[in-house]
Coordinates of C-alpha atoms in Angstrom, one line a residue:
Chain A
M1 CA -15.0 9.1 -40.9
A2 CA -11.8 6.9 -38.7
H3 CA -10.9 3.5 -37.9
L4 CA -10.4 3.8 -34.4
L5 CA -8.6 0.4 -31.7
L6 CA -9.9 1.3 -27.9
V7 CA -7.5 -0.8 -25.7
D8 CA -8.4 -1.1 -21.8
D9 CA -9.6 -3.7 -19.0
D10 CA -12.3 -2.0 -17.6
G11 CA -15.5 -3.4 -20.0
D12 CA -17.9 -0.1 -19.0
I13 CA -15.4 2.3 -19.8
V14 CA -15.2 0.7 -23.5
E15 CA -18.2 0.1 -24.1
A16 CA -19.5 3.8 -23.4
L17 CA -16.8 5.1 -25.3
A18 CA -17.4 2.7 -28.2
E19 CA -20.8 3.9 -28.8
L20 CA -20.2 7.5 -28.1
L21 CA -17.7 7.6 -30.6
R22 CA -19.1 5.1 -33.1
V23 CA -22.2 7.5 -32.9
E24 CA -20.1 10.2 -34.2
G25 CA -19.3 8.5 -36.9
H26 CA -16.0 6.0 -36.6
E27 CA -15.9 2.3 -36.9
V28 CA -14.4 1.5 -33.2
R29 CA -12.8 -1.8 -32.5
T30 CA -11.6 -2.8 -28.9
A31 CA -9.7 -5.3 -26.6
C32 CA -9.0 -5.6 -23.4
N33 CA -5.8 -5.3 -22.6
G34 CA -2.1 -4.9 -23.7
E35 CA -1.9 -8.7 -26.2
Q36 CA -5.3 -8.7 -27.4
G37 CA -5.0 -4.9 -28.5
L38 CA -1.4 -6.0 -30.9
Q39 CA -3.8 -9.2 -32.4
A40 CA -6.6 -6.3 -33.1
L41 CA -3.8 -4.5 -34.6
H42 CA -2.8 -7.4 -37.1
A43 CA -6.4 -7.8 -38.0
A44 CA -6.9 -5.3 -41.2
P45 CA -7.7 -2.8 -42.0
L46 CA -4.6 -0.8 -39.6
P47 CA -7.2 2.3 -37.4
D48 CA -6.0 5.7 -37.6
V49 CA -5.8 6.0 -33.6
V50 CA -5.4 3.6 -30.8
V51 CA -6.5 5.0 -27.6
L52 CA -5.1 2.9 -24.7
D53 CA -5.1 2.7 -21.2
V54 CA -2.2 2.2 -18.8
D55 CA -2.3 -0.2 -16.6
M56 CA -4.0 -3.4 -17.8
P57 CA -3.6 -6.9 -17.2
V58 CA -1.5 -10.1 -19.8
M59 CA 0.5 -6.5 -20.8
S60 CA 0.2 -3.2 -20.5
G61 CA -0.4 0.5 -22.3
P62 CA 3.5 1.8 -22.8
G63 CA 4.1 -2.7 -23.1
M64 CA 2.1 -2.9 -26.1
A65 CA 2.7 0.9 -27.4
H66 CA 6.9 -0.8 -27.6
Q67 CA 5.7 -3.7 -29.5
M68 CA 4.0 -1.2 -32.0
L69 CA 7.1 0.4 -32.4
L70 CA 9.8 -3.3 -32.4
H71 CA 7.3 -4.2 -35.5
D72 CA 6.2 -0.3 -36.5
A73 CA 10.2 0.5 -38.2
G74 CA 9.0 3.5 -38.5
E75 CA 6.9 2.6 -41.2
E76 CA 2.7 2.8 -40.3
K77 CA 3.4 5.1 -37.8
I78 CA 0.2 5.3 -35.6
P79 CA -0.9 7.3 -33.4
V80 CA -1.0 6.5 -29.9
M81 CA -3.2 8.6 -27.4
L82 CA -3.5 7.3 -23.4
V83 CA -6.1 7.9 -21.4
S84 CA -5.9 7.1 -17.1
G85 CA -6.3 7.5 -14.0
R86 CA -3.3 7.9 -13.0
A87 CA -1.5 11.4 -11.4
D88 CA 2.0 10.8 -13.2
L89 CA 0.1 10.4 -17.3
P90 CA 1.8 13.7 -18.6
Q91 CA 4.7 11.3 -17.3
I92 CA 4.3 7.9 -19.5
A93 CA 2.7 10.3 -22.5
A94 CA 7.0 12.1 -22.5
R95 CA 8.1 8.8 -21.7
M96 CA 6.2 7.0 -24.9
G97 CA 7.3 10.2 -26.5
T98 CA 3.2 10.7 -27.6
P99 CA 2.2 14.0 -27.2
Y100 CA -1.4 13.0 -26.7
F101 CA -3.2 11.4 -23.5
V102 CA -6.2 12.1 -21.4
A103 CA -7.3 11.9 -18.0
K104 CA -10.3 9.7 -17.3
G105 CA -13.0 11.3 -15.8
S106 CA -12.6 14.7 -18.3
T107 CA -16.0 15.3 -20.1
F108 CA -15.7 13.2 -23.9
E109 CA -15.6 17.2 -25.1
K110 CA -12.1 16.7 -23.9
F111 CA -11.2 13.6 -25.3
L112 CA -12.5 14.6 -28.7
Y113 CA -10.8 17.3 -28.9
M114 CA -7.1 15.5 -28.1
L115 CA -8.5 12.8 -30.3
D116 CA -8.9 15.5 -33.4
R117 CA -5.3 16.2 -32.9
A118 CA -3.9 12.5 -33.3
L119 CA -6.2 12.1 -36.1
R120 CA -5.1 15.8 -37.9
E121 CA -1.4 14.4 -37.4
R122 CA -2.1 10.6 -38.9
L123 CA -3.7 13.0 -42.3
A124 CA -1.6 14.8 -42.7
P125 CA 2.3 13.5 -41.9
S126 CA 4.9 15.5 -43.0
S127 CA 3.4 18.3 -41.7
A128 CA 3.7 16.6 -38.0
Chain B
M1 CA 35.0 -3.1 16.2
G2 CA 35.7 -6.2 18.1
E3 CA 36.0 -6.7 21.6
Q4 CA 39.5 -6.1 22.4
D5 CA 39.4 -2.9 19.7
R6 CA 36.6 -1.4 21.8
L7 CA 38.6 -2.3 25.1
S8 CA 42.0 -0.9 23.8
T9 CA 40.3 2.2 22.0
A10 CA 38.6 2.7 25.7
A11 CA 41.8 2.7 27.3
Q12 CA 43.0 5.7 25.2
T13 CA 40.3 7.4 25.7
P14 CA 40.5 10.3 28.3
G15 CA 37.4 10.0 30.4
R16 CA 35.5 7.4 32.0
L17 CA 33.0 7.4 30.0
A18 CA 34.1 5.5 27.5
W19 CA 35.8 2.8 29.7
L20 CA 32.1 2.4 31.2
L21 CA 30.5 2.2 27.7
V22 CA 32.5 -0.9 26.6
T23 CA 32.8 -2.8 30.0
M24 CA 28.9 -2.2 31.1
R25 CA 27.7 -2.3 27.5
D26 CA 25.7 -5.5 28.1
E27 CA 24.8 -4.2 31.4
L28 CA 23.6 -1.2 29.2
L29 CA 21.8 -3.2 26.7
H30 CA 20.1 -4.8 29.7
R31 CA 19.0 -1.8 31.6
W32 CA 17.9 0.0 28.8
T33 CA 15.5 -2.9 27.3
T34 CA 13.9 -3.6 30.6
R35 CA 12.9 0.3 30.8
V36 CA 12.4 0.0 26.9
L37 CA 9.5 -3.1 28.2
D38 CA 8.3 -1.5 31.1
D39 CA 7.4 1.7 30.3
P40 CA 3.8 2.8 29.3
A41 CA 4.7 5.2 26.7
V42 CA 6.3 2.4 24.2
P43 CA 3.1 -0.6 24.4
D44 CA 5.1 -1.6 20.5
A45 CA 8.5 -2.5 22.1
N46 CA 7.1 -5.7 23.8
R47 CA 5.1 -7.3 20.7
L48 CA 9.0 -7.4 19.5
P49 CA 11.6 -10.9 19.9
R50 CA 15.2 -8.9 22.3
P51 CA 17.7 -8.3 19.0
A52 CA 14.9 -6.8 16.9
L53 CA 14.3 -4.2 19.6
E54 CA 18.1 -3.7 20.4
D55 CA 18.2 -3.3 17.2
H56 CA 20.0 -0.3 16.5
I57 CA 21.2 1.0 19.3
P58 CA 24.6 -1.2 19.6
E59 CA 26.0 0.9 16.5
L60 CA 25.4 4.5 18.5
L61 CA 27.4 3.2 21.5
E62 CA 30.1 1.8 19.2
R63 CA 29.9 5.3 17.0
L64 CA 30.3 6.9 21.1
L65 CA 33.1 5.1 21.7
K66 CA 35.2 6.5 18.2
R67 CA 33.4 9.9 19.0
L68 CA 34.9 10.0 22.4
A69 CA 38.3 8.6 21.0
R70 CA 40.6 11.7 20.2
H71 CA 43.6 13.8 20.6
P72 CA 43.9 15.7 23.8
D73 CA 43.9 18.2 21.7
E74 CA 41.3 18.9 19.0
P75 CA 37.7 19.6 20.2
W76 CA 35.0 17.0 19.3
G77 CA 32.9 19.1 17.1
E78 CA 36.1 18.6 14.4
R79 CA 35.9 15.9 14.7
V80 CA 32.3 14.7 14.4
G81 CA 32.3 17.2 10.7
R82 CA 34.3 14.1 9.6
E83 CA 32.5 11.6 10.3
V84 CA 31.8 9.9 7.2
G85 CA 27.6 8.7 7.0
G86 CA 27.4 10.4 10.0
S87 CA 23.3 9.4 9.5
G88 CA 23.6 5.9 8.4
V89 CA 22.5 4.6 11.5
G90 CA 19.7 6.9 12.7
I91 CA 18.2 6.6 9.3
A92 CA 18.4 2.8 9.4
H93 CA 17.3 2.9 13.0
A94 CA 14.5 4.9 11.8
R95 CA 12.9 2.6 9.5
Q96 CA 13.3 -0.8 11.4
R97 CA 11.1 1.1 13.5
I98 CA 8.7 2.1 10.4
A99 CA 8.5 -0.9 9.5
L100 CA 7.3 -2.9 12.9
N101 CA 5.1 0.2 12.8
Y102 CA 6.3 2.2 15.8
T103 CA 4.7 5.8 16.3
L104 CA 7.2 8.9 16.1
P105 CA 7.1 9.3 20.0
E106 CA 7.4 5.9 20.8
A107 CA 10.7 5.9 18.2
L108 CA 11.9 9.1 20.3
R109 CA 11.2 8.1 24.2
E110 CA 13.3 4.9 23.4
L111 CA 16.1 7.0 22.7
S112 CA 15.6 9.4 25.9
L113 CA 15.1 6.1 27.9
F114 CA 18.8 5.2 26.4
R115 CA 20.6 9.0 27.8
V116 CA 18.6 8.3 30.9
T117 CA 20.1 4.7 31.9
V118 CA 23.4 5.3 29.9
L119 CA 23.3 9.1 32.8
S120 CA 22.2 6.3 35.9
V121 CA 24.9 3.7 35.7
C122 CA 26.7 6.2 35.3
A123 CA 25.7 8.1 38.2
E124 CA 25.9 4.6 40.1
H125 CA 29.7 3.8 39.3
D126 CA 30.8 7.1 40.5
V127 CA 31.3 8.8 36.3
T128 CA 31.0 12.1 36.0
L129 CA 31.0 13.7 32.7
S130 CA 33.6 16.2 31.9
R131 CA 32.0 19.1 29.8
D132 CA 33.3 17.6 26.6
E133 CA 31.8 14.0 27.5
A134 CA 28.7 15.8 28.3
E135 CA 28.5 17.4 25.4
L136 CA 29.8 14.7 22.5
F137 CA 27.4 11.7 25.0
H138 CA 23.8 14.1 24.7
A139 CA 25.0 15.3 21.1
T140 CA 25.0 12.4 19.3
I141 CA 22.0 11.4 21.0
D142 CA 20.1 14.3 19.7
E143 CA 21.3 13.6 16.1
M144 CA 20.0 9.9 16.7
M145 CA 16.6 11.1 17.6
T146 CA 16.6 14.0 14.9
T147 CA 17.0 11.7 11.8
S148 CA 15.1 9.2 13.2
A149 CA 12.1 11.7 13.2
S150 CA 13.0 13.2 9.8
E151 CA 13.2 10.0 8.5
L152 CA 9.6 9.0 9.9
E153 CA 7.9 12.0 8.8
R154 CA 8.6 11.7 5.2
I155 CA 7.9 8.0 5.2
S156 CA 5.1 9.4 5.9
R157 CA 4.2 12.4 3.6
R158 CA 5.2 9.5 1.0
M159 CA 2.9 6.5 2.6
Y160 CA 0.0 10.4 2.0
E161 CA 1.6 11.0 -1.5
Q162 CA 0.7 7.6 -2.7
L163 CA -2.6 7.1 -1.1
M164 CA -3.4 10.2 -3.0
A165 CA -2.4 9.4 -5.8
V166 CA -3.7 5.4 -5.3
V167 CA -6.9 7.0 -4.7
A168 CA -7.4 9.7 -7.4
H169 CA -6.3 6.8 -9.9
D170 CA -8.9 3.6 -9.3
L171 CA -12.0 6.7 -8.1
R172 CA -11.5 8.2 -12.1
N173 CA -12.4 4.8 -13.3
P174 CA -16.0 4.4 -12.6
L175 CA -16.1 7.9 -13.0
N176 CA -14.9 8.2 -16.6
T177 CA -17.9 5.6 -16.7
I178 CA -20.9 7.4 -15.4
T179 CA -18.7 11.1 -17.6
F180 CA -19.3 8.8 -20.8
Q181 CA -22.8 7.1 -19.9
A182 CA -23.9 10.8 -18.8
A183 CA -22.2 12.4 -22.1
R184 CA -25.0 9.4 -24.3
L185 CA -27.5 10.5 -22.6
K186 CA -26.9 13.7 -23.6
R187 CA -26.6 13.1 -27.4
G188 CA -29.4 10.4 -26.9
A189 CA -27.4 7.4 -28.0
L190 CA -28.6 5.5 -25.7
D191 CA -31.4 2.7 -26.7
E192 CA -31.5 0.6 -23.4
P193 CA -32.5 2.6 -20.8
E194 CA -32.3 -0.3 -18.0
K195 CA -28.8 -1.2 -18.8
A196 CA -27.3 2.0 -18.1
G197 CA -29.4 3.0 -15.7
E198 CA -27.2 -0.3 -13.8
T199 CA -24.2 0.8 -15.6
L200 CA -24.5 3.8 -13.4
A201 CA -25.9 2.4 -10.4
R202 CA -22.8 0.3 -10.3
N203 CA -20.3 2.4 -11.1
A204 CA -21.2 4.8 -7.9
K205 CA -21.6 1.8 -5.7
L206 CA -18.4 1.1 -6.4
M207 CA -17.3 4.8 -6.0
E208 CA -19.0 4.7 -2.6
R209 CA -17.3 1.5 -1.7
L210 CA -13.9 3.0 -2.4
I211 CA -14.4 6.1 -0.8
G212 CA -15.3 4.3 2.3
D213 CA -12.7 2.1 2.0
L214 CA -10.4 4.7 2.5
L215 CA -12.0 7.1 5.1
T216 CA -11.4 3.5 6.8
F217 CA -7.9 3.2 6.1
S218 CA -7.6 7.1 7.3
T219 CA -9.6 5.8 10.5
L220 CA -6.6 2.7 10.8
Q221 CA -3.9 4.6 10.4
A222 CA -4.5 7.4 12.9
G223 CA -5.9 4.2 15.3
H224 CA -9.1 5.3 15.7
L225 CA -10.8 2.6 14.3
A226 CA -14.3 2.7 16.4
I227 CA -16.4 -1.1 16.4
E228 CA -20.3 0.1 17.2
A229 CA -20.7 -3.8 18.7
A230 CA -24.4 -5.5 19.4
D231 CA -25.7 -8.8 19.0
V232 CA -25.8 -10.1 14.9
D233 CA -26.7 -13.6 13.5
V234 CA -23.6 -12.8 11.3
R235 CA -25.3 -15.5 8.7
E236 CA -27.1 -12.2 7.6
I237 CA -23.4 -10.9 6.3
A238 CA -23.2 -13.7 4.7
R239 CA -26.0 -13.7 2.6
H240 CA -26.0 -10.0 1.7
T241 CA -21.9 -10.0 1.0
C242 CA -23.6 -13.4 -2.0
E243 CA -25.7 -10.9 -2.9
Q244 CA -23.9 -8.0 -3.3
F245 CA -20.8 -9.2 -5.4
R246 CA -23.5 -12.0 -7.4
P247 CA -24.4 -9.5 -10.7
I248 CA -20.6 -7.9 -11.1
A249 CA -19.4 -11.7 -10.9
E250 CA -21.9 -13.3 -12.8
R251 CA -20.2 -10.7 -16.0
R252 CA -17.1 -12.5 -15.9
G253 CA -19.5 -16.0 -15.6
I254 CA -18.4 -15.9 -11.9
E255 CA -20.7 -17.9 -9.6
V256 CA -20.5 -17.1 -5.7
S257 CA -22.4 -18.7 -3.0
A258 CA -22.8 -18.9 -0.1
A259 CA -23.2 -21.5 3.3
V260 CA -23.9 -21.0 6.4
P261 CA -25.4 -23.2 9.0
E262 CA -29.0 -23.7 9.6
R263 CA -29.5 -22.2 13.6
E264 CA -28.4 -19.1 14.3
V265 CA -25.1 -17.7 14.8
R266 CA -25.3 -15.1 17.6
V267 CA -21.9 -13.0 17.8
R268 CA -21.2 -9.4 19.4
C269 CA -20.0 -7.2 16.2
D270 CA -20.8 -4.1 14.9
R271 CA -22.2 -5.2 11.1
D272 CA -21.0 -3.0 8.9
R273 CA -17.9 -3.0 9.7
I274 CA -17.5 -6.7 9.6
V275 CA -19.8 -6.7 5.9
Q276 CA -16.9 -4.6 4.6
A277 CA -14.1 -6.4 5.7
L278 CA -15.9 -10.3 3.9
G279 CA -17.0 -7.9 1.1
N280 CA -13.4 -6.5 0.9
I281 CA -12.1 -10.7 0.5
V282 CA -14.9 -11.3 -1.6
A283 CA -13.5 -8.7 -4.2
N284 CA -10.0 -9.6 -4.5
A285 CA -11.7 -13.0 -4.7
V286 CA -13.3 -11.8 -7.4
K287 CA -10.7 -9.9 -9.0
F288 CA -8.2 -12.6 -9.3
T289 CA -10.5 -15.7 -9.8
P290 CA -10.8 -16.5 -14.1
D291 CA -13.7 -15.6 -16.0
G292 CA -16.0 -18.9 -15.6
G293 CA -14.1 -19.7 -12.5
R294 CA -15.9 -20.1 -9.0
V295 CA -15.9 -18.0 -5.3
G296 CA -18.1 -19.6 -1.9
I297 CA -18.7 -17.7 1.0
E298 CA -19.0 -19.9 4.4
L299 CA -19.5 -19.5 7.8
D300 CA -18.8 -21.9 10.7
A301 CA -19.6 -22.0 13.8
D302 CA -18.9 -25.0 15.3
G303 CA -15.7 -23.8 17.1
S304 CA -14.9 -21.7 20.0
E305 CA -15.1 -18.8 17.4
C306 CA -16.8 -17.4 14.5
V307 CA -15.4 -18.7 11.4
F308 CA -15.2 -16.7 7.9
R309 CA -13.9 -18.7 4.8
V310 CA -13.9 -17.4 1.4
R311 CA -12.5 -19.3 -1.3
D312 CA -11.7 -19.3 -5.1
T313 CA -10.8 -20.8 -7.9
G314 CA -7.5 -18.2 -8.7
P315 CA -4.2 -19.4 -9.0
G316 CA -3.2 -18.6 -5.7
I317 CA -1.1 -16.3 -3.8
P318 CA 3.0 -17.4 -4.1
P319 CA 3.8 -18.9 -0.4
E320 CA 6.4 -16.0 0.2
H321 CA 4.0 -13.1 0.0
I322 CA 1.2 -15.0 2.2
E323 CA 1.8 -12.4 5.0
D324 CA 2.4 -9.7 2.5
V325 CA -0.9 -10.0 1.2
F326 CA -2.5 -8.1 3.9
R327 CA -0.2 -5.4 3.8
P328 CA -1.1 -1.3 3.1
F329 CA -0.8 -1.0 -0.9
W330 CA 1.0 -4.4 -1.4
Q331 CA -0.1 -5.4 -5.2
A332 CA 0.1 -9.2 -5.7
E333 CA 0.2 -7.7 -10.3
P334 CA 1.4 -4.7 -11.0
N335 CA -0.6 -3.2 -13.4
K336 CA -4.0 -4.6 -11.5
K337 CA -6.5 -1.9 -11.2
G338 CA -6.9 -1.3 -7.0
M339 CA -6.4 0.5 -4.1
G340 CA -4.5 -2.3 -3.2
L341 CA -5.7 -1.3 0.4
G342 CA -9.1 -4.0 0.9
L343 CA -7.1 -6.9 2.4
A344 CA -5.5 -4.4 5.1
I345 CA -8.9 -3.0 6.0
A346 CA -10.3 -5.7 6.7
R347 CA -7.3 -7.2 8.9
G348 CA -8.0 -4.2 10.5
I349 CA -11.5 -4.8 11.2
V350 CA -11.1 -8.6 12.2
E351 CA -8.4 -7.3 14.7
A352 CA -10.4 -4.6 16.1
H353 CA -12.4 -7.7 16.9
G354 CA -10.4 -9.9 19.1
G355 CA -9.6 -12.0 15.7
E356 CA -7.3 -12.8 13.5
I357 CA -7.2 -13.5 9.7
G358 CA -5.2 -15.6 7.7
V359 CA -4.2 -17.4 4.0
E360 CA -5.9 -21.1 4.7
R361 CA -4.9 -22.2 1.5
A362 CA -2.4 -20.6 -0.7
G363 CA -3.8 -22.4 -3.7
P364 CA -4.0 -22.8 -6.2
G365 CA -7.3 -21.9 -5.7
A366 CA -7.0 -20.1 -2.2
T367 CA -9.1 -19.9 1.0
F368 CA -9.2 -16.9 3.3
M369 CA -10.0 -17.0 6.6
F370 CA -10.4 -14.6 9.3
T371 CA -12.0 -15.5 13.0
I372 CA -14.6 -13.5 15.6
P373 CA -14.8 -14.1 18.7
Y374 CA -18.6 -14.1 19.3
G375 CA -18.9 -12.1 22.9
A376 CA -16.0 -10.0 20.6
V377 CA -13.9 -7.0 22.9
P378 CA -12.9 -4.7 20.6
S379 CA -9.7 -3.5 20.9
P380 CA -9.4 0.7 21.7
S381 CA -6.8 1.5 19.3
A382 CA -6.6 -1.1 16.1
S383 CA -4.2 -0.2 13.4
L384 CA -2.5 -1.1 10.4
P385 CA 0.2 -3.5 9.5
P386 CA 3.0 -1.7 7.9
P387 CA 2.9 -0.9 4.2
A388 CA 4.6 -3.5 2.3
P389 CA 9.0 -2.4 1.7
S390 CA 8.6 -1.3 -2.1
E391 CA 6.8 1.9 -0.4
H392 CA 10.0 2.5 1.1
R393 CA 11.4 4.3 -2.1

């Protein structure tokens, strides 16, 4: 059971994914762009993983991740998982410094696999 | 190079070609533009004002002049090799022609006509080219043709790659929803089947529309858009579009309405294509209208042409971008999803009907409009406006 924050401007995706994750036993909060995502972050409790879309209005996924880094100062290093339909997703993830990403349109099983890896990093940070 | 410099360079150059290129410069340009404008193989030339048409041809003449100027004992091949930035003229010219929507055969034909023009002026003035002059002259023009061709090809490839990436990206979002709803069904995590069905249908329909737009874009790109004209009461198109977008708009509290005249509005047009064009404009309006706003479709049959208008309560378009909105891939907000093709496609379809499309009001609260002549005469090969400049990276 983990606390998750989902950030995506596509309402349909967020709704379906949130439901699926709740059935898996997770606590899920959602936001529809990077700015709202930052606000949701600061509402306790802190999530264990943030699942981020890349292209969003107002503030993008990378934009939000950057803000998280600035305010984090290395304290609460929350793993970020990128989800996007972009062909250059691997490069964006590499630039952001996160190994966790999955292409939109992949199966939910693949999503869970990647989420699981991110959660394990969160639970055992010393092994990172 | 100023006129005096050109004259003195030519005076010191062996042979008569250099002298002819300098003293007959204006005549050469005039003859060349006449040939190009008269040539049926270069239809796009007739759209251009004279300076745009001439573009880098004067620079080509300068290059020829510089190459011809040499010491008697220096083979021209070596001098060409010493030239710095040799292909600059070809690339700049190619980009200008691409931005003006030229095809490759047209661009090459123009350069070929330039060759013919110079040779015929030489013949008229009894100027026979030496072997060196002939080699140098032809090689320089061939070089420009090759450079233009390579550049056009490179940009085409880039456009194709970008299109594929954009398509994949935009189709993946609705696909994602469909995949996850399927997962929910599998896990029995679905308590409102009707709502799930509605979501699935909506996203599948979105994918269908995107694929349709992609195919239309591809057809327009190839200049093959065929219009199947029939007599249509276009009021039905306005109403249908309104109904089509109402569910999507309602989810964000946006009111969509359609205002049509009481009597019939019969127009000779391709109903499905006009639906596509109007749909793309309305989709754009809904996308950029904040929650709780309004999008109004209006049909005006009072004038000499049938006019469709779409008014929204969004932020509008910056005046400097009014022409850009109809270009493929152009996006007002780079991070918003969408192929950036909808309005370009709408323009292609409207112009194929002999109509006009434009931004009647830039905003705040924009109004897009397009006209369709009542007895529309379809144009045989409608094509797209050139892509936005940031494309040429």
